[in-house]
XYZ file of C-alpha atoms in Angstrom:
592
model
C -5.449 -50.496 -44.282
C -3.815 -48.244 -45.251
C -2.232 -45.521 -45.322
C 2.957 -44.244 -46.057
C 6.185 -42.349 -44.671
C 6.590 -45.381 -45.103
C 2.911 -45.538 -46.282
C 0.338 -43.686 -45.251
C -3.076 -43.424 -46.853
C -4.090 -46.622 -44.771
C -6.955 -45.150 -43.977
C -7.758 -43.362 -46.927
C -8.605 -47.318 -48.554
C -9.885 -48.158 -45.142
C -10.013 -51.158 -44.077
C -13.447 -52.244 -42.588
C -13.078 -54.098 -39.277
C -15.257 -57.254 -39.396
C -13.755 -61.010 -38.853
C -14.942 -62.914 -41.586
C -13.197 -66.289 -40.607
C -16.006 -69.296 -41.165
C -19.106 -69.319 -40.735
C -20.118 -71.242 -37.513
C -23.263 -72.866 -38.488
C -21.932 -75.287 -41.350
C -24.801 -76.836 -41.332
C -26.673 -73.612 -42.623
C -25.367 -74.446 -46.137
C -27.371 -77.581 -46.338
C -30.212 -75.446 -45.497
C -29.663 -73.275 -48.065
C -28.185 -74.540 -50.947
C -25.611 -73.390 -52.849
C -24.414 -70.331 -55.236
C -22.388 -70.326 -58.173
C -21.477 -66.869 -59.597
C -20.292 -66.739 -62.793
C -19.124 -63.199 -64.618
C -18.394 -62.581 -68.288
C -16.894 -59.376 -69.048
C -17.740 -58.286 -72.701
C -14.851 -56.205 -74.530
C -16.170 -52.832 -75.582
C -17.767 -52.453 -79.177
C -15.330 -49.765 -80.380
C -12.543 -50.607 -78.678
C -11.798 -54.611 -78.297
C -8.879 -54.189 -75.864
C -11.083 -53.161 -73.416
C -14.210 -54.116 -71.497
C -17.436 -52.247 -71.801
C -19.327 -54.295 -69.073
C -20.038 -57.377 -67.446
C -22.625 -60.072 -67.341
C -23.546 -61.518 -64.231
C -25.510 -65.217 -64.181
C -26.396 -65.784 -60.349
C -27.719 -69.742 -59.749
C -29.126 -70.116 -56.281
C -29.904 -74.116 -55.308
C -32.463 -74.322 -52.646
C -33.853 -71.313 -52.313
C -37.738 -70.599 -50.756
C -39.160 -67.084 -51.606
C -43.115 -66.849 -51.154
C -45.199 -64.156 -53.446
C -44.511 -60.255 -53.041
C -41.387 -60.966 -50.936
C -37.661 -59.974 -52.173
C -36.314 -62.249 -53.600
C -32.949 -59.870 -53.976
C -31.291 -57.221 -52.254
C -28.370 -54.890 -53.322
C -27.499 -51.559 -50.806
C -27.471 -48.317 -52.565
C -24.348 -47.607 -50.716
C -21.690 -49.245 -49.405
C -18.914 -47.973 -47.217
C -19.455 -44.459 -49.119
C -19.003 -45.840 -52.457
C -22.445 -46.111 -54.635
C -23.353 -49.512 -55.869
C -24.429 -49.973 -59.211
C -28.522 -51.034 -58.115
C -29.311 -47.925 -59.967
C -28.018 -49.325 -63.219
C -28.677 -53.106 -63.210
C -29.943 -53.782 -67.308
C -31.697 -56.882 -69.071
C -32.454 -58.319 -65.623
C -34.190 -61.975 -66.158
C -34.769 -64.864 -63.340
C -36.711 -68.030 -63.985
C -36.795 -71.293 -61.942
C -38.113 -74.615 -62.619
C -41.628 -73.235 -63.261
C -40.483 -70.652 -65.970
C -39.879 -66.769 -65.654
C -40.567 -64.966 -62.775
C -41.208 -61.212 -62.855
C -38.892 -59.096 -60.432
C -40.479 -56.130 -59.304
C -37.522 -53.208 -58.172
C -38.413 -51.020 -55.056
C -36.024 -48.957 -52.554
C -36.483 -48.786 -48.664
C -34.570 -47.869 -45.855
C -32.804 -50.359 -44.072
C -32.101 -49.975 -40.282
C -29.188 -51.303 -38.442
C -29.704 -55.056 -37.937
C -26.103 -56.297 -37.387
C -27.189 -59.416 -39.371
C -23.988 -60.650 -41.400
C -25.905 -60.300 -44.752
C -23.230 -57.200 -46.312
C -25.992 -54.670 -46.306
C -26.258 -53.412 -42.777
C -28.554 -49.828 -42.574
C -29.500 -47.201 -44.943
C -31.121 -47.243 -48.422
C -31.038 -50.594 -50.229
C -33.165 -51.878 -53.916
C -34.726 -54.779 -53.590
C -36.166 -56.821 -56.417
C -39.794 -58.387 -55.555
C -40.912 -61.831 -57.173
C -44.732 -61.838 -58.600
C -44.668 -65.168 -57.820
C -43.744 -67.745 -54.965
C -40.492 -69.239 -56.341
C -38.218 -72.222 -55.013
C -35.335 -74.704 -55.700
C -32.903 -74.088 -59.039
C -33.243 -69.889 -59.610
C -31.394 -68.054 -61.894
C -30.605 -65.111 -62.392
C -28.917 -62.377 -65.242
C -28.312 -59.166 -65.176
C -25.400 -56.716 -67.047
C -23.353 -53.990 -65.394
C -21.324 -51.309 -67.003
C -17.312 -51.818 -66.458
C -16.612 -48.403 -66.739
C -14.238 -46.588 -64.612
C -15.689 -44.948 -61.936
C -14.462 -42.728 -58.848
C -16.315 -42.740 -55.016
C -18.394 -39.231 -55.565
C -18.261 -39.359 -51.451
C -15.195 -38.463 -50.374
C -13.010 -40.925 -48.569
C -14.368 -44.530 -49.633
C -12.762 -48.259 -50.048
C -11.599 -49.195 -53.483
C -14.680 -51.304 -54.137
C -16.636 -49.377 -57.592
C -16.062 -51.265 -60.775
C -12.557 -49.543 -62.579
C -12.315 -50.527 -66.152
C -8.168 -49.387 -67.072
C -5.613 -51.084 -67.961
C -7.497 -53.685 -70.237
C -8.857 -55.395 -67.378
C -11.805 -54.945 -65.102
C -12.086 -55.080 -61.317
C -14.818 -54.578 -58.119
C -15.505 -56.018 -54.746
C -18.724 -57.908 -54.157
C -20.413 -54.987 -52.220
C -20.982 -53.309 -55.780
C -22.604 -55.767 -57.863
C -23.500 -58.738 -56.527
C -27.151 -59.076 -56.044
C -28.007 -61.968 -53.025
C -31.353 -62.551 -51.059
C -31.587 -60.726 -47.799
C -31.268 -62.631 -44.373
C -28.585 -64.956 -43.002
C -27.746 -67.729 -45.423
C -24.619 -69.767 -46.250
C -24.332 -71.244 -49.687
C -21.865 -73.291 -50.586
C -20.016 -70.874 -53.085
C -18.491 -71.049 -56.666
C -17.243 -68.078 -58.169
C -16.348 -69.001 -62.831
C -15.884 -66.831 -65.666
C -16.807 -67.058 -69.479
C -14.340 -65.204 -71.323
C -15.857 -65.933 -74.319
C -16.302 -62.112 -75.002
C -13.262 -60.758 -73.280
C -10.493 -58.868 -74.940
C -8.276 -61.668 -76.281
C -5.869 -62.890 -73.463
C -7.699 -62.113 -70.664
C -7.854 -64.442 -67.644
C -10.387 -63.695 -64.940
C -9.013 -63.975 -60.817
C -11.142 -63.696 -57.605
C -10.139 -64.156 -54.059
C -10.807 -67.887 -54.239
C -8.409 -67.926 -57.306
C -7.764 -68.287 -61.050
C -11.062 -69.459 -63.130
C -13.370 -71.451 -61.712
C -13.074 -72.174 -57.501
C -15.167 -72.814 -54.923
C -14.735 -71.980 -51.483
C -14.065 -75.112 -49.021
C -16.249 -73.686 -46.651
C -19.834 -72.586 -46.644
C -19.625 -68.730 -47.153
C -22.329 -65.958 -45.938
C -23.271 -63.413 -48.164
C -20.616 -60.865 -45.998
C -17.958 -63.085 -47.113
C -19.934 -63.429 -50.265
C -20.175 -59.345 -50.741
C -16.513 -58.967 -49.515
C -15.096 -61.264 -52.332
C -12.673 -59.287 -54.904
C -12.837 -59.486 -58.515
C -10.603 -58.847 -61.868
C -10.450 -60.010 -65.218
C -8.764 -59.114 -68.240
C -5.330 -58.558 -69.683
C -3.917 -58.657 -66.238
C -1.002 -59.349 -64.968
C -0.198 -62.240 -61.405
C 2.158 -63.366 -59.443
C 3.233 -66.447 -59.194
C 2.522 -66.539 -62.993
C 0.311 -69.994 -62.452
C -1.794 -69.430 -59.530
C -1.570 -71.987 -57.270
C -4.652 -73.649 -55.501
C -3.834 -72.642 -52.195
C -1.580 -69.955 -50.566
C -0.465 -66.705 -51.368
C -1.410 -65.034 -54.907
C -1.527 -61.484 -56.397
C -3.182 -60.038 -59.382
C -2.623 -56.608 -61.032
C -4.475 -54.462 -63.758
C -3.088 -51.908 -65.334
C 0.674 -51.089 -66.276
C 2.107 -49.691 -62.370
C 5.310 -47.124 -62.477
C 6.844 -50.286 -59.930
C 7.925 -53.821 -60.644
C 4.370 -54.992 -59.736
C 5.789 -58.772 -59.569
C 9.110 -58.335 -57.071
C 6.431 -56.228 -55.081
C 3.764 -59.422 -54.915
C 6.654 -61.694 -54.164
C 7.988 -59.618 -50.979
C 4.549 -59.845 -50.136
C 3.741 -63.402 -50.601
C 7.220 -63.964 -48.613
C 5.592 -61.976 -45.803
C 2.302 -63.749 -46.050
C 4.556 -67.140 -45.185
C 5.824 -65.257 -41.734
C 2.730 -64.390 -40.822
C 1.067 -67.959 -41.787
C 3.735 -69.435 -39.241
C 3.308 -66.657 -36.942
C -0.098 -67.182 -36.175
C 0.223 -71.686 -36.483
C -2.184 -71.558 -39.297
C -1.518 -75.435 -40.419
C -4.060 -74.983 -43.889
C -3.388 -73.009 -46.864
C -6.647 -71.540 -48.102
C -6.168 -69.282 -50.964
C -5.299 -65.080 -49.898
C -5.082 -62.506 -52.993
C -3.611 -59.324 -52.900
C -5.078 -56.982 -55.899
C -3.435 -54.025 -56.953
C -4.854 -51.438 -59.630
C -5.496 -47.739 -60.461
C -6.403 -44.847 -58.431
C -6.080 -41.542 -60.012
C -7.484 -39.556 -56.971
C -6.263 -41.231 -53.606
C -3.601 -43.634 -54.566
C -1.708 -45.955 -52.366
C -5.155 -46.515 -50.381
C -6.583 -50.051 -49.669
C -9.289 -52.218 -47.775
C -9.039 -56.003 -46.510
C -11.471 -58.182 -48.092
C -12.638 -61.439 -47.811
C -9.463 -63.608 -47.456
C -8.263 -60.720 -49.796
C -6.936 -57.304 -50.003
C -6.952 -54.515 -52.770
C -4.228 -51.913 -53.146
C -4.406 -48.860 -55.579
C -1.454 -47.239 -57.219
C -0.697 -43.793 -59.056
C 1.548 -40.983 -60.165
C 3.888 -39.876 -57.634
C 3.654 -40.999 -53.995
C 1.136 -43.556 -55.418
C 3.918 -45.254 -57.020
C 6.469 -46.478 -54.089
C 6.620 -49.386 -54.436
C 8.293 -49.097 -50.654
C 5.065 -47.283 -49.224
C 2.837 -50.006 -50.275
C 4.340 -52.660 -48.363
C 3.374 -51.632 -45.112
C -0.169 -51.293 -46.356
C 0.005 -54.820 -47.827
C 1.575 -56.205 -44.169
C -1.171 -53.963 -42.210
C -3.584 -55.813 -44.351
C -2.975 -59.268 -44.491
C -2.146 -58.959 -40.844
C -6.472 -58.893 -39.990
C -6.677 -62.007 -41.735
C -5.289 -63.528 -39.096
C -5.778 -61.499 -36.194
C -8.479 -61.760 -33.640
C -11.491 -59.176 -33.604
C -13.525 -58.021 -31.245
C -17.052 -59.225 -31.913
C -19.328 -57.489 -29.423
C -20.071 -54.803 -30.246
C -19.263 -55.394 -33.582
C -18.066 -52.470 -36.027
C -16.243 -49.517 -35.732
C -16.804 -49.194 -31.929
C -14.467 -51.748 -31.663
C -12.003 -50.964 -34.412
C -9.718 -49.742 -31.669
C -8.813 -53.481 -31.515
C -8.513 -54.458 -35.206
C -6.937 -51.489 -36.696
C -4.777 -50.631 -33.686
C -3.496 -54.108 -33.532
C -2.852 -54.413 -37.193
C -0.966 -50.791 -37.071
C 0.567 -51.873 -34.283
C 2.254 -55.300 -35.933
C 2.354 -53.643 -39.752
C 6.122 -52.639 -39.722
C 6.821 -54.854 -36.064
C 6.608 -57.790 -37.538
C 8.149 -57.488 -41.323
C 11.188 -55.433 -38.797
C 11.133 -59.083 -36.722
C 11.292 -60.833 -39.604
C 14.264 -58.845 -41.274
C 12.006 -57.762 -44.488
C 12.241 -53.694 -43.405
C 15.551 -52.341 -41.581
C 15.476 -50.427 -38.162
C 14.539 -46.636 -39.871
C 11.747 -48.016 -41.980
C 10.352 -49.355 -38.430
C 10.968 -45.925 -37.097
C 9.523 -44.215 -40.054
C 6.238 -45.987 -39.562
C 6.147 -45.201 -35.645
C 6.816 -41.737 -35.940
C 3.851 -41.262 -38.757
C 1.820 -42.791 -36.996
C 2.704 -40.728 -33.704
C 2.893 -37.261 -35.442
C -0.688 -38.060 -36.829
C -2.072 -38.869 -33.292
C -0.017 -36.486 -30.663
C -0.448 -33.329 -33.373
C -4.390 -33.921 -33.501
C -7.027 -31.475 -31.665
C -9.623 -34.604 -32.034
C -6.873 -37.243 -30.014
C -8.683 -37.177 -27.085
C -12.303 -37.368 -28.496
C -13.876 -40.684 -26.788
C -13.753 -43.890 -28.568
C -18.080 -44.040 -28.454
C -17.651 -41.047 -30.873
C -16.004 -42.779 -33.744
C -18.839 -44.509 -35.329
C -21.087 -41.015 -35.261
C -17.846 -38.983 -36.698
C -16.205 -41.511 -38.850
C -17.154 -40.425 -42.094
C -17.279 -36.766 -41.307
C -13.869 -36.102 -39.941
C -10.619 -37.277 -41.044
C -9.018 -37.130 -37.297
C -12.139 -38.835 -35.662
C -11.878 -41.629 -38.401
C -7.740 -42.340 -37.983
C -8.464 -42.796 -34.130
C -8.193 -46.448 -34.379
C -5.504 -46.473 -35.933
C -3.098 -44.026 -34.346
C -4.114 -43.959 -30.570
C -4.858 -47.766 -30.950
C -1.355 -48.679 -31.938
C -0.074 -46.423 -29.485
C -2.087 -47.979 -26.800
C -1.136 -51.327 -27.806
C 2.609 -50.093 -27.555
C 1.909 -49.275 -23.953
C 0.635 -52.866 -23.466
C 3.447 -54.938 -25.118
C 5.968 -52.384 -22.977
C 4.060 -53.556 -19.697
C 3.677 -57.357 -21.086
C 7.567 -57.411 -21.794
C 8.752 -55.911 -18.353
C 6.653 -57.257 -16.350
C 7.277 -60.686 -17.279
C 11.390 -59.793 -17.872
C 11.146 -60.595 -21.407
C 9.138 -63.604 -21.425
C 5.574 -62.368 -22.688
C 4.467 -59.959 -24.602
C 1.429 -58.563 -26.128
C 1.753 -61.644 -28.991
C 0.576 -63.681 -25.801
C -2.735 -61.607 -25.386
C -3.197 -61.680 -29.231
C -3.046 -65.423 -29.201
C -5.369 -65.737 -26.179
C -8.036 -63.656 -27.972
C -7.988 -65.360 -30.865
C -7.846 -69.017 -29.140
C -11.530 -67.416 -27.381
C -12.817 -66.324 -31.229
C -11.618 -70.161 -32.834
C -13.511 -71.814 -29.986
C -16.597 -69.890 -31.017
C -16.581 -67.380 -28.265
C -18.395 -63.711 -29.506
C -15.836 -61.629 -27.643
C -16.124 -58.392 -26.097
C -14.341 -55.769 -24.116
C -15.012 -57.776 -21.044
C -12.757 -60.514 -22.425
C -9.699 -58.367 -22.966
C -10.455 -56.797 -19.793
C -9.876 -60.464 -18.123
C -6.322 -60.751 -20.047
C -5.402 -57.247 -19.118
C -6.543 -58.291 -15.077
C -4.816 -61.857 -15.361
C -1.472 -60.704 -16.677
C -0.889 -57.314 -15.773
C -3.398 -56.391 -12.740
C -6.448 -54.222 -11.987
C -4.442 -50.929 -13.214
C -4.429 -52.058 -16.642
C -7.522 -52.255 -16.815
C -8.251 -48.920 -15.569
C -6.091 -48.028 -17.979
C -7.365 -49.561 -20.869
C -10.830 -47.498 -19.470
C -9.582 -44.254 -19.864
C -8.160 -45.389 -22.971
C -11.541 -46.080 -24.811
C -12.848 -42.329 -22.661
C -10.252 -40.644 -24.765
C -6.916 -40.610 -22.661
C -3.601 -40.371 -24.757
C -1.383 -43.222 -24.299
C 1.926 -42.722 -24.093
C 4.571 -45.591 -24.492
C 7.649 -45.459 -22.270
C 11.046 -44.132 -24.202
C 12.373 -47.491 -25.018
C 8.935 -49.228 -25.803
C 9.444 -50.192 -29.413
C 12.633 -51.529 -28.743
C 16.217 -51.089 -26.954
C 17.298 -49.191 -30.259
C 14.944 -46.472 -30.076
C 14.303 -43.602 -27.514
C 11.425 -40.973 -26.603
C 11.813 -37.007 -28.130
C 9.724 -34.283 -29.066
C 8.950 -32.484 -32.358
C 7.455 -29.204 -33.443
C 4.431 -29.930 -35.659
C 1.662 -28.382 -36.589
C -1.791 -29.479 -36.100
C -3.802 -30.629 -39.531
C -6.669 -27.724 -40.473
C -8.798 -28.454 -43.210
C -10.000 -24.716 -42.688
C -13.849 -25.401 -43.171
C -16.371 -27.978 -42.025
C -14.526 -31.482 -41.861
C -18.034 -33.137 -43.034
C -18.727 -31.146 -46.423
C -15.749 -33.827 -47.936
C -17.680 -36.362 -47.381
C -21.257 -35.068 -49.058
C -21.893 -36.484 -52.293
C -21.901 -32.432 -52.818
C -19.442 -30.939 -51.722
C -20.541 -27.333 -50.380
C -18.001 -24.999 -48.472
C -19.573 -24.083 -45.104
C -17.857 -22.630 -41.979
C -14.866 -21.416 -43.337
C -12.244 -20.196 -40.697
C -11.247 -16.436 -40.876
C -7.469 -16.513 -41.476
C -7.307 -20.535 -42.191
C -4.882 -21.370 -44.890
C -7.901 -22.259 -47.076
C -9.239 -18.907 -46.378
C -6.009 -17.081 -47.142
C -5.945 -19.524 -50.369
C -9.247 -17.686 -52.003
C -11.862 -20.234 -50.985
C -15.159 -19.221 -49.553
C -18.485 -20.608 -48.142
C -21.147 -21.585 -51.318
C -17.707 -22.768 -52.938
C -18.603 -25.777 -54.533
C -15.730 -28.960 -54.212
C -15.512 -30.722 -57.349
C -13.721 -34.092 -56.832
C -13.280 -36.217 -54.001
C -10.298 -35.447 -51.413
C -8.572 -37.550 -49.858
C -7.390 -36.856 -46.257
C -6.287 -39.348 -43.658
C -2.700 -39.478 -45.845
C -2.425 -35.862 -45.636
C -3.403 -35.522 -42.398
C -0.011 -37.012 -41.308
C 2.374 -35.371 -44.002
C 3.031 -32.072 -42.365
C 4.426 -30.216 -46.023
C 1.948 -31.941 -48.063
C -0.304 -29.439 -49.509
C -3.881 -30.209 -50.305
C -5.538 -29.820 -53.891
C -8.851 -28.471 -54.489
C -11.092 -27.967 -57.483
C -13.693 -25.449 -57.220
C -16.409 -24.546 -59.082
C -17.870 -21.172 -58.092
C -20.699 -19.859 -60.024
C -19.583 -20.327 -64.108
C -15.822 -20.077 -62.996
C -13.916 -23.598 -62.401
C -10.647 -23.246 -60.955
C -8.000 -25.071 -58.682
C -7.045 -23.832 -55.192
C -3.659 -25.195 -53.386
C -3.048 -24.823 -50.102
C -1.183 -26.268 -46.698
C -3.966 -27.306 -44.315
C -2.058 -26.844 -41.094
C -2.906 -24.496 -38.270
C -0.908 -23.870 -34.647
C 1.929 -25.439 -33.565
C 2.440 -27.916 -30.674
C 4.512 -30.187 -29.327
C 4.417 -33.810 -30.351
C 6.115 -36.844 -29.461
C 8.083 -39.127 -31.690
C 11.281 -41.463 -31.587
C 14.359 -41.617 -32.724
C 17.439 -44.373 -33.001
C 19.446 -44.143 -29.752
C 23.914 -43.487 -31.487
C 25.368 -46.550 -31.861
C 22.902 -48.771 -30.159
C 21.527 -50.399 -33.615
C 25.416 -51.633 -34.324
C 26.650 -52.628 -31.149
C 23.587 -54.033 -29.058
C 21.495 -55.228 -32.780
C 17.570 -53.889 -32.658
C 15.825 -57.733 -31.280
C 12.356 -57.274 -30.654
């Protein structure tokens, strides 16, 4: 997730809330065959050093697709970034019987909820002229490009092609049939073509791997990968365990960065009891717009660095530990989605800079750093009380809708540990309602609201779960003065509230048009004025909670192009934030 005072542009990556842990029906890959995906990225023409596109060979076993049905599917667009359906060249399939003629068409998908990665909206779809079955393969070529989310505030996931090396997530490019299915899953490369010294990385690995379990085309979709001249760490990637991969040339000692990381990944592993060692990659590269951003993948997570604030190192971590945290954390299944990313994200804020502070890898002020962000973000907001049944509508159109998850959900789950610790007089805590959920989720239980309600009732009575009621209908929660530990105490702060100074939804059009400007706004006082066209993407979520960072705008207005700068920041209120009681940290030491 992610977003840094000591990060902060969690959000800005965003990391999507599903639990992709294994499928349930193992079976279901016997059933459907298997999938091996191998990608050969071809070194640009006029310039060998880097790549100019990729090949994709798709080989289904066992697959059963009668005349005029698809026998493909890719979404047009996913989490706000476009896919590349729209550009798919010298596209061939063929089975045992010979070629078979795919036929492209577009439709409009509703909301199923079926775990096939495409979900609503508009989708292409490839139709076979004939009834085909058992071996198919299929070829098609992408462009490797570097490309930028023309939506606003999207998920590293488009194809970026800097550095010498090549990257994307799944979501983008990979072309599966629609439905449920489980294959049992290979992911190669064929560097054949590459620039020379290029080594190819997904999130099962280095080269050729195959997953140990039967995957489902979410998991499938949500796979990273790069290739290239790229750097890793550990310089041999091992089997199993931690790994990181990195393309491009970062203004940070990419390699000390993975290892702090990896060293994390170990807590966490032990944290949680995990007792295997499937493989986790963390991939870091480029982002010249909204740097420092990132989005949890399938037993993977991808980073983006910059200029500037997109190159601390320090502000990374916690997006790295807020990350990795959800592979291991329990989700709420029911509903799934961002109704119920008040439980994933606010959990995984919650534990980001707790647990790396537990485990001595941040010191007491980073800790405090990432509270207070978080709490200036939330208590300074005019949307903090907006009800959590709002956030999917809003999500994409307004920064301070979409960060609800994050910021009141950590903040609730502060008020829950608080009440888990004093109640029991140190002997629980809210690591003991973590570990409940996820002991429902492992023994195949869909889980719900109704299931943390039963926790809350158990351990801490009726009240909490009133509380937890009002919570989702918008209430502010409000942790007691010493809640995030005896070294830390409850004050107040002057801040002022974030203003974007026109409609919060125009960012995220595909064009951006200025409408309902605010008389006197900062925006208006900068020059900017309704028909104002917005140029690039802007990110908010990490300027949101920066109160001096200014926000950068390029406008085209008729034949003129010009840049506007401005501090998008209206009234003044009083928020609440921590700070280190004197002397405690020294004398009394800081144990959560």
């Amino acid at each position: 997730m992610v977003h840094g005072t000591t990060i902060r542009n969690f959000l800005t990556g965003f990391s999507l809330p599903f639990a992709l842990g294994a499928p349930s029906m193992a079976g279901a890959a016997e059933r459907h065959g298997s999938l091996a995906v191998t990608l050969a990225p071809i070194a640009a023409p006029a310039a060998p050093t880097t790549i100019g596109s990729v090949d994709v060979t798709l080989r289904f076993e066992g697959l059963a697709v009668a005349r005029g049905e698809p026998l493909l599917r890719l979404p047009l667009v996913s989490s706000n970034v476009d896919s590349v359906a729209t550009v798919i060249t010298a596209m061939t399939a063929h089975d045992a019987k010979g070629p078979v003629d795919l036929t492209p068409r577009t439709i409009d998908l509703p909301e199923t909820g079926l775990r096939d990665a495409v979900g609503g909206g508009p989708s292409r779809e490839w139709i076979a002229d004939r009834a085909v079955e058992g071996t198919v393969t299929v070829r098609y070529s992408v462009p490797a490009q570097a490309t930028l989310p023309p939506r606003g505030p999207a998920p590293p996931f488009s194809f970026s092609a800097d550095g010498g090396g090549v990257s994307a997530a799944g979501h983008v490019f990979l072309l599966l049939p629609p439905g449920e299915h489980h294959y049992r899953t290979t992911y190669g490369w064929d560097l054949s073509r590459a620039p020379r010294g290029s080594r190819g990385v997904s999130s099962l690995g280095e080269g050729t791997a195959t997953a140990v379990e039967p995957l489902d085309g979410a998991q499938i979709r949500m796979s990273f990968f790069m290739a290239g001249r790229i750097g890793t760490y550990p310089a041999k990637i091992p089997s199993g365990g931690f790994f990181g991969a990195w393309q491009g040339v970062p203004a940070f000692d990419a390699g000390s960065l993975l290892a702090w990381t990896g060293r994390l990944y170990d807590h966490y592993a032990r944290f949680f009891g995990q007792k295997a060692s499937p493989p986790y990659g963390v991939f870091l590269r480029y982002n010249p717009i909204n740097a420092g951003g990132g989005v949890g993948l399938f037993r993977s997570f991808v980073t983006t660095f910059g200029r500037g604030k997109g190159s601390n190192a320090e502000k990374i971590k916690l997006t790295l530990a807020h990350e990795m945290f959800h592979t291991f954390q329990p989700f709420i299944g029911n509903p799934a989605g961002l109704e119920s990313s008040w439980f994933a994200e606010g959990l995984a804020t919650f534990y980001q800079a707790r647990l790396p502070f537990r485990f001595g890898m941040i010191g007491a002020e980073a800790y405090l750093a990432d509270i207070n962000w978080t709490a200036a973000r939330y208590y300074s907001s005019a949307m903090a009380t907006v009800p959590n049944a709002e956030v999917p509508k809003r999500f994409w159109a307004d920064t301070r809708v979409r960060t609800l998850p994050y910021d009141r959900g950590m903040l609730y789950f502060a008020t829950v540990d608080d009440a888990m610790r004093k109640g029991s007089r140190g002997r629980k805590s809210l690591d003991d309602l973590v570990f409940a959920m996820l002991a429902l989720e492992k023994a195949g239980k869909v889980t719900d609201n109704g299931d943390w309600e039963k926790l809350l009732a158990a351990e801490l009575g009726p009240g909490a779960v009133d509380a937890f009621r009002a919570f989702l209908d918008g209430a502010m929660p409000l942790p007691a003065s010493d809640a995030f530990g005896p070294c830390f105490r409850r004050t107040t702060a002057k801040l002022r509230r974030y203003e974007l100074g026109f409609a919060t939804d125009v960012l995220a059009q595909p064009k951006r048009i200025v409408r309902g400007l605010l008389p006197g706004s900062a925006a208006a006082r900068a020059g900017l004025k309704d028909g104002d066209e917005i140029v690039d993407p802007v990110p908010q979520d990490g300027i949101q909670g920066e109160q001096t960072e200014q926000i950068q705008l390029k406008v085209r207005r008729g034949d003129s192009l010009f840049s506007l700068t401005y501090l998008p920041r209206g009234e003044v209120v009083d928020a609440w934030q921590w700070e280190l009681v004197p002397d405690r940290e020294g004398k009394m030491g800081c144990a959560l």
